[in-house]
Short mmCIF file of C-alpha atoms and ligand atoms in Angstrom, two decimals:
data_model
loop_
_atom_site.label_atom_id
_atom_site.label_comp_id
_atom_site.label_asym_id
_atom_site.label_seq_id
_atom_site.Cartn_x
_atom_site.Cartn_y
_atom_site.Cartn_z
CA MET J 21 -23.91 6.34 -147.21
CA LYS J 22 -21.44 7.58 -151.31
CA THR J 23 -22.23 10.46 -152.27
CA TYR J 24 -21.77 11.37 -156.05
CA GLN J 25 -20.41 14.64 -157.94
CA GLN J 26 -22.50 15.70 -161.77
CA PHE J 27 -19.76 15.00 -164.57
CA ILE J 28 -19.48 17.72 -166.34
CA ASN J 29 -16.69 19.47 -168.71
CA GLY J 30 -14.98 16.30 -168.27
CA LYS J 31 -14.33 16.51 -164.13
CA LEU J 32 -16.24 15.26 -161.26
CA VAL J 33 -17.32 18.48 -160.48
CA ASP J 34 -19.77 19.68 -156.78
CA SER J 35 -23.14 20.72 -157.97
CA HIS J 36 -24.48 24.46 -158.30
CA SER J 37 -27.67 23.84 -155.96
CA LYS J 38 -26.91 22.49 -152.72
CA GLU J 39 -30.45 19.81 -152.85
CA TRP J 40 -29.14 15.89 -152.80
CA ILE J 41 -31.83 13.23 -153.99
CA GLU J 42 -31.96 10.39 -150.93
CA VAL J 43 -31.47 6.90 -153.62
CA GLU J 44 -33.03 3.84 -151.60
CA ASN J 45 -32.65 -0.03 -151.75
CA PRO J 46 -36.14 -0.55 -152.62
CA PHE J 47 -35.66 -3.82 -150.69
CA THR J 48 -34.08 -2.71 -147.69
CA GLY J 49 -35.69 0.33 -147.53
CA GLU J 50 -32.26 1.42 -146.69
CA ILE J 51 -30.30 4.94 -148.01
CA ILE J 52 -27.87 3.97 -150.77
CA ALA J 53 -26.55 7.00 -151.87
CA LEU J 54 -27.54 10.45 -152.46
CA VAL J 55 -27.44 12.02 -155.62
CA PRO J 56 -27.03 15.96 -156.93
CA LYS J 57 -30.68 17.66 -157.28
CA GLY J 58 -29.05 19.09 -160.24
CA ASP J 59 -30.38 23.06 -161.82
CA ASP J 60 -30.45 24.69 -164.32
CA ASN J 61 -27.02 26.05 -163.88
CA ASP J 62 -25.61 22.29 -164.16
CA ALA J 63 -28.02 21.95 -166.73
CA ASN J 64 -26.48 24.93 -168.48
CA ALA J 65 -22.80 23.97 -167.55
CA ALA J 66 -22.69 20.62 -169.18
CA LEU J 67 -24.79 21.87 -172.50
CA GLU J 68 -22.08 24.04 -172.92
CA ALA J 69 -19.18 22.01 -172.24
CA ALA J 70 -21.47 19.68 -174.57
CA SER J 71 -21.94 22.40 -177.90
CA LYS J 72 -17.90 23.64 -176.98
CA SER J 73 -16.43 20.15 -177.28
CA GLN J 74 -18.69 18.94 -180.22
CA THR J 75 -17.17 20.09 -183.83
CA ALA J 76 -13.85 18.74 -182.77
CA TRP J 77 -15.49 15.76 -182.09
CA ALA J 78 -17.34 15.42 -184.67
CA ALA J 79 -13.93 16.37 -186.34
CA CYS J 80 -12.04 13.04 -185.07
CA THR J 81 -13.03 9.68 -187.28
CA PRO J 82 -15.04 7.16 -186.40
CA SER J 83 -12.83 4.80 -185.37
CA GLU J 84 -10.88 6.99 -182.98
CA ARG J 85 -13.23 6.85 -181.02
CA ALA J 86 -14.64 4.42 -182.09
CA GLY J 87 -11.49 3.29 -179.83
CA TYR J 88 -13.10 5.09 -176.35
CA LEU J 89 -16.26 2.86 -177.08
CA ARG J 90 -14.23 0.01 -176.58
CA GLN J 91 -11.84 1.35 -173.91
CA MET J 92 -15.64 1.46 -172.19
CA ALA J 93 -16.19 -1.32 -172.90
CA VAL J 94 -13.32 -2.11 -170.77
CA LEU J 95 -13.60 -0.49 -168.25
CA ILE J 96 -17.22 -2.06 -167.33
CA ARG J 97 -15.96 -5.73 -168.21
CA SER J 98 -13.11 -5.08 -165.60
CA ASN J 99 -15.85 -3.71 -162.39
CA ARG J 100 -19.13 -6.01 -163.99
CA LYS J 101 -19.16 -8.02 -160.48
CA GLU J 102 -19.25 -4.44 -158.58
CA LEU J 103 -21.64 -2.95 -160.86
CA ALA J 104 -23.35 -4.82 -160.94
CA ARG J 105 -23.72 -5.80 -157.54
CA ILE J 106 -24.42 -1.51 -156.86
CA LEU J 107 -27.61 -2.08 -159.83
CA ALA J 108 -29.11 -5.15 -157.62
CA GLN J 109 -29.23 -2.59 -154.88
CA GLU J 110 -30.67 0.39 -156.21
CA GLN J 111 -33.42 -0.72 -157.99
CA ALA J 112 -33.96 -4.66 -156.24
CA LYS J 113 -32.89 -6.55 -159.89
CA ILE J 114 -31.96 -9.84 -158.74
CA ILE J 115 -28.48 -10.63 -159.61
CA GLY J 116 -28.51 -12.54 -161.65
CA LEU J 117 -29.80 -10.60 -163.96
CA ALA J 118 -27.85 -7.24 -163.02
CA GLN J 119 -24.51 -8.86 -164.15
CA VAL J 120 -26.99 -9.75 -167.78
CA GLU J 121 -27.31 -5.68 -167.77
CA ILE J 122 -23.61 -4.93 -167.39
CA ASP J 123 -22.25 -7.38 -169.35
CA PHE J 124 -24.82 -6.55 -172.32
CA THR J 125 -24.00 -2.90 -172.05
CA ALA J 126 -20.44 -3.99 -172.47
CA ASP J 127 -21.53 -5.48 -175.36
CA TYR J 128 -23.70 -2.74 -176.15
CA PHE J 129 -20.68 0.18 -176.59
CA GLU J 130 -18.56 -3.17 -178.37
CA TYR J 131 -21.09 -3.53 -181.17
CA TYR J 132 -21.15 0.19 -182.06
CA ALA J 133 -17.39 0.65 -181.45
CA GLY J 134 -17.60 -2.05 -184.93
CA TRP J 135 -20.45 0.85 -187.01
CA ALA J 136 -17.12 3.15 -187.35
CA ARG J 137 -16.46 1.87 -190.17
CA ILE J 138 -19.65 0.29 -192.01
CA TYR J 139 -22.06 3.52 -191.60
CA GLU J 140 -21.84 5.62 -194.62
CA GLY J 141 -23.28 8.30 -197.12
CA GLU J 142 -24.79 7.85 -200.44
CA ILE J 143 -24.18 8.16 -204.16
CA ILE J 144 -26.86 9.21 -206.22
CA ASN J 145 -28.22 9.62 -209.66
CA SER J 146 -27.92 12.94 -210.73
CA ASP J 147 -30.73 14.25 -213.33
CA ARG J 148 -28.37 16.42 -215.19
CA VAL J 149 -24.82 14.93 -217.25
CA ASN J 150 -21.49 15.73 -215.19
CA GLU J 151 -23.76 15.89 -212.58
CA ASN J 152 -22.22 13.95 -209.06
CA MET J 153 -25.21 14.10 -206.11
CA LEU J 154 -22.87 12.93 -202.66
CA LEU J 155 -25.38 12.11 -199.63
CA PHE J 156 -23.10 12.34 -196.43
CA ARG J 157 -24.49 11.54 -193.08
CA LYS J 158 -23.21 13.93 -190.49
CA PRO J 159 -24.13 13.85 -186.79
CA ILE J 160 -26.94 16.19 -184.97
CA GLY J 161 -24.73 17.79 -182.49
CA VAL J 162 -25.36 18.09 -179.11
CA VAL J 163 -27.77 15.53 -177.61
CA VAL J 164 -29.52 15.51 -175.06
CA GLY J 165 -30.65 11.75 -173.12
CA ILE J 166 -32.63 11.23 -170.89
CA CYS J 167 -33.07 7.70 -168.46
CA PRO J 168 -36.26 5.47 -166.79
CA TRP J 169 -35.33 3.22 -163.89
CA ASN J 170 -35.82 0.08 -165.21
CA PHE J 171 -32.76 -0.37 -167.10
CA PRO J 172 -30.85 2.22 -165.87
CA PHE J 173 -26.96 1.01 -166.34
CA PHE J 174 -27.97 -0.12 -170.30
CA VAL J 175 -30.18 2.79 -171.33
CA MET J 176 -27.63 5.50 -170.75
CA ALA J 177 -25.15 3.18 -173.39
CA ARG J 178 -28.46 2.77 -175.18
CA LYS J 179 -28.15 6.35 -176.35
CA VAL J 180 -24.06 7.24 -175.18
CA ALA J 181 -22.45 4.95 -177.99
CA PRO J 182 -24.11 5.87 -180.72
CA ALA J 183 -25.01 9.67 -179.79
CA LEU J 184 -20.33 9.17 -179.59
CA LEU J 185 -19.74 6.75 -182.57
CA THR J 186 -21.45 9.35 -184.73
CA GLY J 187 -19.94 12.54 -183.59
CA CYS J 188 -22.05 14.41 -181.53
CA SER J 189 -21.35 14.96 -177.61
CA ILE J 190 -24.53 14.43 -175.26
CA VAL J 191 -25.38 14.74 -171.34
CA LEU J 192 -27.37 12.28 -169.89
CA LYS J 193 -30.25 12.57 -167.15
CA PRO J 194 -30.19 9.26 -165.23
CA SER J 195 -34.00 8.64 -163.30
CA SER J 196 -33.62 9.86 -159.84
CA ASN J 197 -34.22 6.38 -158.58
CA THR J 198 -31.07 5.05 -160.13
CA PRO J 199 -28.81 7.38 -160.99
CA VAL J 200 -26.12 5.11 -159.21
CA THR J 201 -24.09 2.81 -162.13
CA THR J 202 -24.19 5.55 -164.28
CA PHE J 203 -22.21 7.81 -161.30
CA GLU J 204 -19.96 4.76 -160.92
CA PHE J 205 -19.26 5.20 -165.16
CA ALA J 206 -18.56 8.31 -165.15
CA LYS J 207 -16.14 8.05 -162.12
CA LEU J 208 -14.01 5.27 -164.38
CA VAL J 209 -14.82 7.59 -167.76
CA ALA J 210 -12.81 10.36 -166.02
CA SER J 211 -9.60 8.06 -165.89
CA LEU J 212 -9.78 8.63 -169.72
CA ASP J 213 -8.48 10.85 -171.62
CA LEU J 214 -11.92 11.55 -172.85
CA PRO J 215 -11.68 15.10 -174.32
CA LYS J 216 -13.68 16.71 -172.04
CA GLY J 217 -17.05 17.84 -172.63
CA VAL J 218 -18.47 15.26 -175.24
CA LEU J 219 -20.39 13.33 -171.85
CA ASN J 220 -21.09 14.49 -168.91
CA PHE J 221 -23.60 13.10 -166.56
CA VAL J 222 -26.80 15.83 -164.17
CA SER J 223 -29.36 13.86 -162.39
CA GLY J 224 -31.81 16.45 -161.09
CA SER J 225 -35.63 16.52 -161.55
CA GLY J 226 -36.98 15.75 -165.36
CA LYS J 227 -39.39 18.45 -164.78
CA THR J 228 -37.04 21.07 -163.38
CA LEU J 229 -32.83 20.69 -164.49
CA GLY J 230 -34.73 17.89 -167.22
CA ASN J 231 -36.99 20.52 -168.92
CA THR J 232 -33.77 23.09 -169.26
CA LEU J 233 -31.75 20.75 -170.75
CA VAL J 234 -34.72 19.39 -173.98
CA ARG J 235 -35.27 23.37 -173.92
CA SER J 236 -32.11 25.14 -174.67
CA LYS J 237 -31.29 25.93 -177.71
CA LEU J 238 -28.34 24.31 -177.45
CA THR J 239 -29.67 20.92 -177.37
CA ASP J 240 -30.07 19.60 -181.57
CA MET J 241 -32.01 16.15 -180.23
CA VAL J 242 -33.33 14.46 -177.31
CA THR J 243 -33.43 11.56 -176.17
CA LEU J 244 -36.18 9.97 -173.80
CA THR J 245 -36.74 6.54 -172.61
CA GLY J 246 -39.64 6.84 -170.38
CA SER J 247 -43.26 6.89 -169.41
CA VAL J 248 -46.05 8.70 -172.50
CA GLU J 249 -46.82 11.99 -169.93
CA ALA J 250 -42.99 12.49 -169.93
CA GLY J 251 -42.58 11.89 -173.75
CA GLN J 252 -45.86 14.72 -174.74
CA GLU J 253 -43.94 16.70 -172.35
CA ILE J 254 -40.90 17.09 -174.20
CA ILE J 255 -42.61 17.02 -177.40
CA THR J 256 -44.16 19.96 -176.28
CA ALA J 257 -41.03 21.72 -174.17
CA SER J 258 -38.81 20.78 -177.98
CA ALA J 259 -41.97 22.62 -179.73
CA GLU J 260 -40.21 25.86 -179.62
CA ASN J 261 -36.89 25.30 -180.65
CA ILE J 262 -37.85 22.58 -182.49
CA THR J 263 -35.54 19.88 -181.82
CA LYS J 264 -35.05 16.39 -183.09
CA VAL J 265 -36.88 13.79 -180.30
CA SER J 266 -36.59 10.50 -180.30
CA LEU J 267 -38.96 8.98 -177.44
CA GLU J 268 -39.39 5.03 -176.36
CA LEU J 269 -41.79 5.19 -174.53
CA GLY J 270 -44.78 3.05 -172.55
CA GLY J 271 -45.80 -0.66 -174.24
CA LYS J 272 -49.04 -3.01 -173.78
CA ALA J 273 -47.43 -6.13 -175.40
CA PRO J 274 -50.35 -9.29 -175.90
CA ALA J 275 -49.42 -12.67 -176.10
CA ILE J 276 -51.12 -14.40 -178.86
CA VAL J 277 -51.37 -18.12 -178.14
CA PHE J 278 -53.78 -19.83 -180.89
CA ALA J 279 -55.06 -23.23 -180.70
CA ASP J 280 -52.10 -25.00 -182.58
CA ALA J 281 -49.49 -23.83 -179.79
CA ASP J 282 -46.64 -25.98 -177.90
CA ILE J 283 -49.62 -24.58 -174.41
CA ASP J 284 -46.52 -25.41 -172.13
CA LEU J 285 -43.71 -23.66 -174.31
CA ALA J 286 -46.31 -20.15 -174.53
CA VAL J 287 -46.91 -20.37 -170.70
CA LYS J 288 -43.45 -20.55 -170.23
CA GLY J 289 -42.77 -17.47 -173.16
CA VAL J 290 -45.78 -15.40 -171.57
CA LEU J 291 -44.80 -16.10 -167.29
CA ASP J 292 -41.00 -14.86 -168.55
CA SER J 293 -41.89 -11.80 -170.31
CA ARG J 294 -44.48 -10.77 -167.56
CA VAL J 295 -42.56 -11.02 -164.31
CA ILE J 296 -38.53 -10.84 -165.55
CA PHE J 297 -37.83 -7.31 -163.85
CA SER J 298 -40.89 -7.18 -160.92
CA GLY J 299 -43.19 -6.87 -165.06
CA GLN J 300 -40.76 -2.93 -164.86
CA VAL J 301 -40.05 -3.86 -168.17
CA CYS J 302 -41.18 -2.32 -171.11
CA ASN J 303 -41.87 -5.32 -173.87
CA CYS J 304 -43.48 -6.94 -171.17
CA ALA J 305 -46.17 -9.48 -172.40
CA GLU J 306 -49.27 -6.77 -169.98
CA ARG J 307 -52.53 -8.73 -171.66
CA ALA J 308 -52.51 -12.73 -173.87
CA TYR J 309 -55.17 -13.64 -175.76
CA VAL J 310 -56.00 -17.32 -175.50
CA HIS J 311 -57.83 -19.54 -177.85
CA LYS J 312 -61.25 -20.06 -176.48
CA SER J 313 -60.08 -24.91 -177.06
CA ILE J 314 -57.56 -24.49 -175.36
CA PHE J 315 -57.58 -21.58 -172.60
CA ASP J 316 -59.39 -24.03 -169.72
CA LYS J 317 -55.84 -25.55 -170.05
CA PHE J 318 -53.17 -23.12 -170.37
CA ILE J 319 -55.21 -21.00 -167.95
CA ASP J 320 -54.28 -24.29 -165.39
CA LYS J 321 -51.16 -24.52 -166.60
CA PHE J 322 -50.07 -21.09 -166.72
CA VAL J 323 -51.75 -20.83 -162.55
CA LYS J 324 -49.72 -22.50 -161.10
CA ALA J 325 -46.55 -21.26 -163.39
CA MET J 326 -47.75 -18.12 -162.05
CA GLN J 327 -47.71 -19.05 -158.11
CA ASP J 328 -44.71 -21.11 -158.41
CA VAL J 329 -43.22 -17.86 -159.02
CA LYS J 330 -40.55 -17.66 -155.85
CA TYR J 331 -39.59 -13.77 -155.31
CA GLY J 332 -37.61 -12.18 -153.00
CA ASP J 333 -34.47 -10.71 -152.04
CA PRO J 334 -32.23 -9.53 -155.37
CA PHE J 335 -29.46 -11.96 -153.94
CA ASP J 336 -30.60 -15.37 -153.52
CA PRO J 337 -29.69 -17.34 -156.61
CA ALA J 338 -33.43 -18.56 -156.08
CA THR J 339 -35.87 -15.18 -156.63
CA VAL J 340 -37.43 -14.72 -159.76
CA TYR J 341 -38.51 -10.89 -159.22
CA SER J 342 -37.93 -8.34 -155.59
CA SER J 343 -39.61 -5.50 -154.65
CA GLN J 344 -41.22 -2.92 -157.02
CA ILE J 345 -39.20 -0.11 -157.81
CA ASP J 346 -40.91 1.86 -155.06
CA LYS J 347 -44.33 2.17 -152.56
CA ALA J 348 -45.73 4.07 -155.32
CA GLN J 349 -45.54 1.61 -157.91
CA GLN J 350 -47.26 -1.14 -155.04
CA ASN J 351 -49.43 1.34 -154.55
CA LYS J 352 -50.20 2.08 -158.78
CA ILE J 353 -50.64 -1.55 -159.13
CA ASP J 354 -52.47 -2.78 -156.32
CA GLU J 355 -55.08 -0.07 -157.61
CA MET J 356 -55.10 -0.84 -161.10
CA VAL J 357 -55.84 -4.40 -159.86
CA VAL J 358 -59.03 -2.83 -157.51
CA ARG J 359 -60.37 -1.31 -159.42
CA ALA J 360 -60.49 -3.69 -162.65
CA LYS J 361 -61.86 -6.75 -159.96
CA SER J 362 -64.93 -4.14 -159.19
CA ALA J 363 -65.21 -3.66 -163.25
CA GLY J 364 -66.07 -7.17 -162.73
CA ALA J 365 -63.09 -9.22 -162.96
CA GLN J 366 -62.12 -12.26 -160.98
CA VAL J 367 -58.61 -12.53 -159.39
CA LEU J 368 -57.80 -16.33 -160.23
CA THR J 369 -53.81 -15.68 -158.39
CA GLY J 370 -52.28 -13.37 -156.38
CA GLY J 371 -54.36 -10.13 -156.18
CA ARG J 372 -52.44 -7.56 -153.41
CA LYS J 373 -49.54 -6.13 -152.18
CA ALA J 374 -47.12 -9.54 -150.35
CA ASP J 375 -46.29 -10.00 -147.05
CA THR J 376 -43.34 -9.51 -146.31
CA LYS J 377 -40.91 -8.12 -144.02
CA THR J 378 -38.86 -5.53 -146.28
CA GLY J 379 -39.11 -3.87 -150.16
CA TYR J 380 -42.37 -3.51 -151.69
CA PHE J 381 -43.79 -6.89 -152.83
CA TYR J 382 -46.54 -7.55 -156.15
CA GLU J 383 -47.69 -11.30 -155.85
CA PRO J 384 -47.50 -12.99 -159.44
CA THR J 385 -51.09 -12.10 -160.78
CA VAL J 386 -53.26 -13.98 -163.16
CA ILE J 387 -57.14 -11.92 -164.01
CA ALA J 388 -59.68 -13.55 -166.13
CA GLY J 389 -63.03 -12.39 -167.21
CA ALA J 390 -61.85 -8.28 -167.67
CA ARG J 391 -63.34 -6.31 -170.65
CA GLN J 392 -61.35 -5.46 -174.00
CA ASP J 393 -62.20 -1.47 -173.14
CA SER J 394 -61.02 -2.09 -169.36
CA GLU J 395 -58.05 0.51 -167.52
CA ILE J 396 -55.86 -3.40 -167.19
CA VAL J 397 -56.17 -4.70 -170.69
CA GLN J 398 -55.77 -1.00 -171.74
CA LYS J 399 -53.40 0.86 -169.67
CA GLU J 400 -50.02 0.22 -168.59
CA VAL J 401 -48.95 -1.98 -165.23
CA PHE J 402 -45.43 -2.03 -164.41
CA GLY J 403 -46.15 -4.94 -162.56
CA PRO J 404 -46.20 -8.51 -162.20
CA VAL J 405 -49.58 -8.92 -163.20
CA ILE J 406 -51.54 -10.08 -166.23
CA PRO J 407 -55.07 -10.58 -167.38
CA VAL J 408 -55.50 -13.82 -169.65
CA LEU J 409 -58.41 -13.20 -172.53
CA PRO J 410 -60.37 -15.83 -174.49
CA PHE J 411 -60.97 -15.71 -177.88
CA SER J 412 -62.66 -17.24 -181.07
CA ASP J 413 -61.01 -16.81 -184.52
CA TYR J 414 -58.08 -15.64 -186.15
CA ASP J 415 -59.80 -11.75 -187.25
CA GLU J 416 -60.76 -11.25 -183.37
CA VAL J 417 -58.24 -12.05 -182.54
CA ILE J 418 -55.94 -9.47 -184.64
CA ALA J 419 -58.60 -6.45 -183.32
CA LEU J 420 -58.36 -7.80 -180.25
CA ALA J 421 -54.44 -6.81 -179.82
CA ASN J 422 -54.17 -3.88 -182.38
CA ASP J 423 -57.18 -2.12 -180.27
CA CYS J 424 -54.78 -0.54 -178.20
CA GLU J 425 -52.95 2.96 -177.92
CA TYR J 426 -49.28 1.85 -177.06
CA GLY J 427 -47.28 -0.38 -180.09
CA LEU J 428 -44.48 -1.58 -179.01
CA THR J 429 -43.95 -5.43 -178.89
CA SER J 430 -46.11 -8.95 -179.61
CA SER J 431 -45.58 -11.92 -179.80
CA VAL J 432 -48.02 -15.14 -181.08
CA PHE J 433 -47.58 -18.94 -179.59
CA THR J 434 -48.60 -21.52 -182.79
CA THR J 435 -47.22 -24.35 -185.22
CA ASN J 436 -47.77 -23.27 -187.93
CA ILE J 437 -46.50 -21.12 -189.97
CA ASN J 438 -49.15 -19.69 -192.02
CA THR J 439 -50.37 -18.11 -189.24
CA VAL J 440 -46.99 -16.77 -188.13
CA MET J 441 -46.58 -14.65 -191.38
CA ARG J 442 -50.12 -13.63 -191.04
CA SER J 443 -49.89 -13.05 -187.65
CA ILE J 444 -46.10 -10.79 -188.50
CA LYS J 445 -48.21 -9.00 -191.71
CA ASP J 446 -51.27 -7.99 -189.45
CA LEU J 447 -50.20 -6.53 -186.23
CA LYS J 448 -49.48 -3.58 -185.93
CA PHE J 449 -46.35 -3.03 -183.27
CA GLY J 450 -42.98 -2.11 -183.56
CA GLU J 451 -41.54 -5.87 -182.41
CA THR J 452 -43.08 -9.19 -182.76
CA TYR J 453 -42.02 -12.58 -181.04
CA VAL J 454 -43.07 -15.94 -182.46
CA ASN J 455 -42.86 -18.68 -179.76
CA ARG J 456 -40.66 -17.17 -177.39
CA GLU J 457 -39.87 -14.24 -174.36
CA HIS J 458 -39.80 -10.69 -175.47
CA PHE J 459 -36.44 -9.17 -175.59
CA GLU J 460 -34.28 -7.80 -178.10
CA GLY J 461 -31.09 -7.51 -179.70
CA MET J 462 -29.06 -4.98 -180.35
CA GLN J 463 -28.92 -5.27 -183.52
CA GLY J 464 -32.16 -5.38 -184.88
CA PHE J 465 -34.28 -1.64 -183.95
CA HIS J 466 -36.24 -1.35 -181.03
CA ALA J 467 -38.70 0.95 -181.81
CA GLY J 468 -42.40 2.22 -180.59
CA TRP J 469 -45.82 2.09 -182.93
CA ARG J 470 -48.53 4.94 -181.99
CA LYS J 471 -47.46 6.56 -178.36
CA SER J 472 -44.94 3.93 -177.65
CA GLY J 473 -42.33 5.91 -179.44
CA ILE J 474 -41.37 7.90 -182.23
CA GLY J 475 -38.15 6.94 -183.52
CA GLY J 476 -36.16 3.91 -181.81
CA ALA J 477 -32.94 2.38 -180.89
CA ASP J 478 -30.02 -0.15 -181.97
CA GLY J 479 -28.53 -1.31 -184.91
CA LYS J 480 -28.48 0.28 -187.54
CA HIS J 481 -31.29 2.31 -187.60
CA GLY J 482 -30.91 3.77 -184.03
CA LEU J 483 -27.69 4.63 -185.64
CA MET J 484 -28.68 6.86 -188.25
CA GLU J 485 -31.30 8.47 -185.36
CA TYR J 486 -28.32 10.82 -184.83
CA LEU J 487 -26.89 11.95 -187.99
CA GLN J 488 -29.13 14.40 -190.42
CA THR J 489 -28.18 14.73 -193.63
CA GLN J 490 -26.19 17.50 -195.80
CA VAL J 491 -27.36 15.81 -200.33
CA ALA J 492 -23.54 17.67 -201.97
CA TYR J 493 -24.91 19.02 -205.87
CA ILE J 494 -21.31 18.88 -207.67
CA GLN J 495 -20.50 19.74 -211.26
CA PHE J 496 -17.77 18.32 -212.87
P1 NAD R 522 -40.85 8.79 -166.39
O1 NAD R 522 -41.33 9.17 -167.35
O2 NAD R 522 -41.34 8.86 -165.08
O3 NAD R 522 -39.24 9.00 -166.02
C1 NAD R 522 -37.81 8.89 -166.93
C2 NAD R 522 -37.09 10.09 -167.65
O4 NAD R 522 -37.58 11.10 -167.74
C3 NAD R 522 -36.43 10.05 -165.66
O5 NAD R 522 -35.09 10.43 -166.20
C4 NAD R 522 -37.43 11.50 -165.54
O6 NAD R 522 -36.84 12.41 -164.66
C5 NAD R 522 -37.78 12.52 -166.95
N1 NAD R 522 -38.74 12.96 -166.90
C6 NAD R 522 -39.94 13.38 -166.44
N2 NAD R 522 -41.03 14.24 -167.33
C7 NAD R 522 -39.45 14.18 -168.17
C8 NAD R 522 -39.23 16.24 -168.77
N3 NAD R 522 -40.94 17.04 -168.34
N4 NAD R 522 -38.58 16.48 -168.54
C9 NAD R 522 -37.77 16.36 -169.51
N5 NAD R 522 -37.71 14.55 -168.39
C10 NAD R 522 -38.48 14.77 -167.58
O7 NAD R 522 -40.25 7.00 -166.50
P2 NAD R 522 -39.98 5.93 -165.20
O8 NAD R 522 -41.32 5.84 -164.11
O9 NAD R 522 -38.37 6.33 -165.51
O10 NAD R 522 -39.96 4.16 -166.42
C11 NAD R 522 -40.78 3.96 -166.90
C12 NAD R 522 -41.78 3.84 -168.22
O11 NAD R 522 -40.54 3.85 -169.45
C13 NAD R 522 -42.78 2.97 -168.44
O12 NAD R 522 -43.58 3.81 -168.92
C14 NAD R 522 -41.44 2.02 -169.24
O13 NAD R 522 -42.04 1.38 -170.08
C15 NAD R 522 -41.08 3.38 -170.50
N6 NAD R 522 -39.80 2.52 -170.94
C16 NAD R 522 -39.83 1.88 -172.34
C17 NAD R 522 -38.14 1.13 -172.86
C18 NAD R 522 -38.69 0.78 -174.50
O14 NAD R 522 -37.38 1.29 -174.56
N7 NAD R 522 -39.79 1.62 -174.91
C19 NAD R 522 -37.26 1.15 -171.82
C20 NAD R 522 -37.88 1.02 -170.75
C21 NAD R 522 -38.61 1.79 -170.07
#
């Protein structure tokens, strides 16, 4: 079994704590690695390294910093197969999707490297004669990045790439469920001549090591991708030092299928958005609303399509999804379905833990007859389970879709351009997909409304999260 070290101040080092986190392959149940269960000493050592290195790093040109991002992309590409294999093992992600994540991550480093010569300040018209107002964009400083387990490699890059490009230094904490690919990346990064301290990886519990990272006076910004509960704790912990937070949290995305939709396209779009990675994706379709005139036809096709979904070994190319991340997640999904049934909903297919020899599988599940105000329609399931509700008219369905504490993604299926444009105007979500599955591009802006988050990631606006402004008033 492999053991890993923390990556602090440019070196792979033993943790101050003598405790370990066991990383389980959720499909086989095997313990595949031990990573340090780091403590406050590790957190503080990483922050001090990040703090000491940041001013010199910010003084490099953006193009110099971009050079390191390009080298990271090259390292990932040269090790793409092995990284995908490890990722598939540590979280039971099907190998095809794991490979997409690894390759997308390399592209992501390269994409942000390209921003070095693009982001800029502004010259603003002054109210005074013979005065220039110059707006500079400067790095925020020391960033703490906290990652979830569902896209651990990509979300790592989503924080590291814009932070380093803008001249910030960063301490990144992977999830205790899925730290292995991140530490494999740390070993690759250790071979670069990256200035020591600008990039640090420390593992440990969110409530202890994570909390210390967030509360420290050395931390200038915290970027978390995770649950609403973790986001709330981080807002509280960041209050003392008024530390900037950027939060990408949970979702409960509605998929709306209008009467004029291409039904087969809608069935495929909703299915793909529900079962990808066993339903454990923040932007997954979590509830569907289908016009009553096509409801029965849609349900017929959709239930059959869900029944045909093959789940199993993540390394079998025919597998669509594999195990849930752990037993707790499998139990949570099952308890939500049980409560939905007791509240009067009907399970049209699935509705139970799958009977497999290994892993924590949940059957692809379609639920009808759930009430709009019920838990299964309002709370994130994070599994291959979807309630489908009928609607009568446009105003009703927009109100139902918007009636939710989350506001991350949404989708509409229609062949009417007017309905497309109206829906985009009326839906209160950070992303709206039209006639396609839910999955964002790196040049967009992934940002949740309401409890789905504050700020966002990707593209120009994601880069701006890591920059603060300074305006100079210059008389001449
Ligand atoms: P989680 O909130 O349990 O953990 C996320 C990370 O936060 C972990 O590294 C954890 O150790 C850390 N953490 C928890 N409490 C903390 C605290 N008080 N202080 C500091 N760190 C703390 O989430 P998860 O189970 O890993 O991920 C699933 C959740 O993430 C889902 O709700 C999903 O929707 C969301 N998610 C959102 C996006 C997005 O882009 N909006 C992307 C992926 C996942």
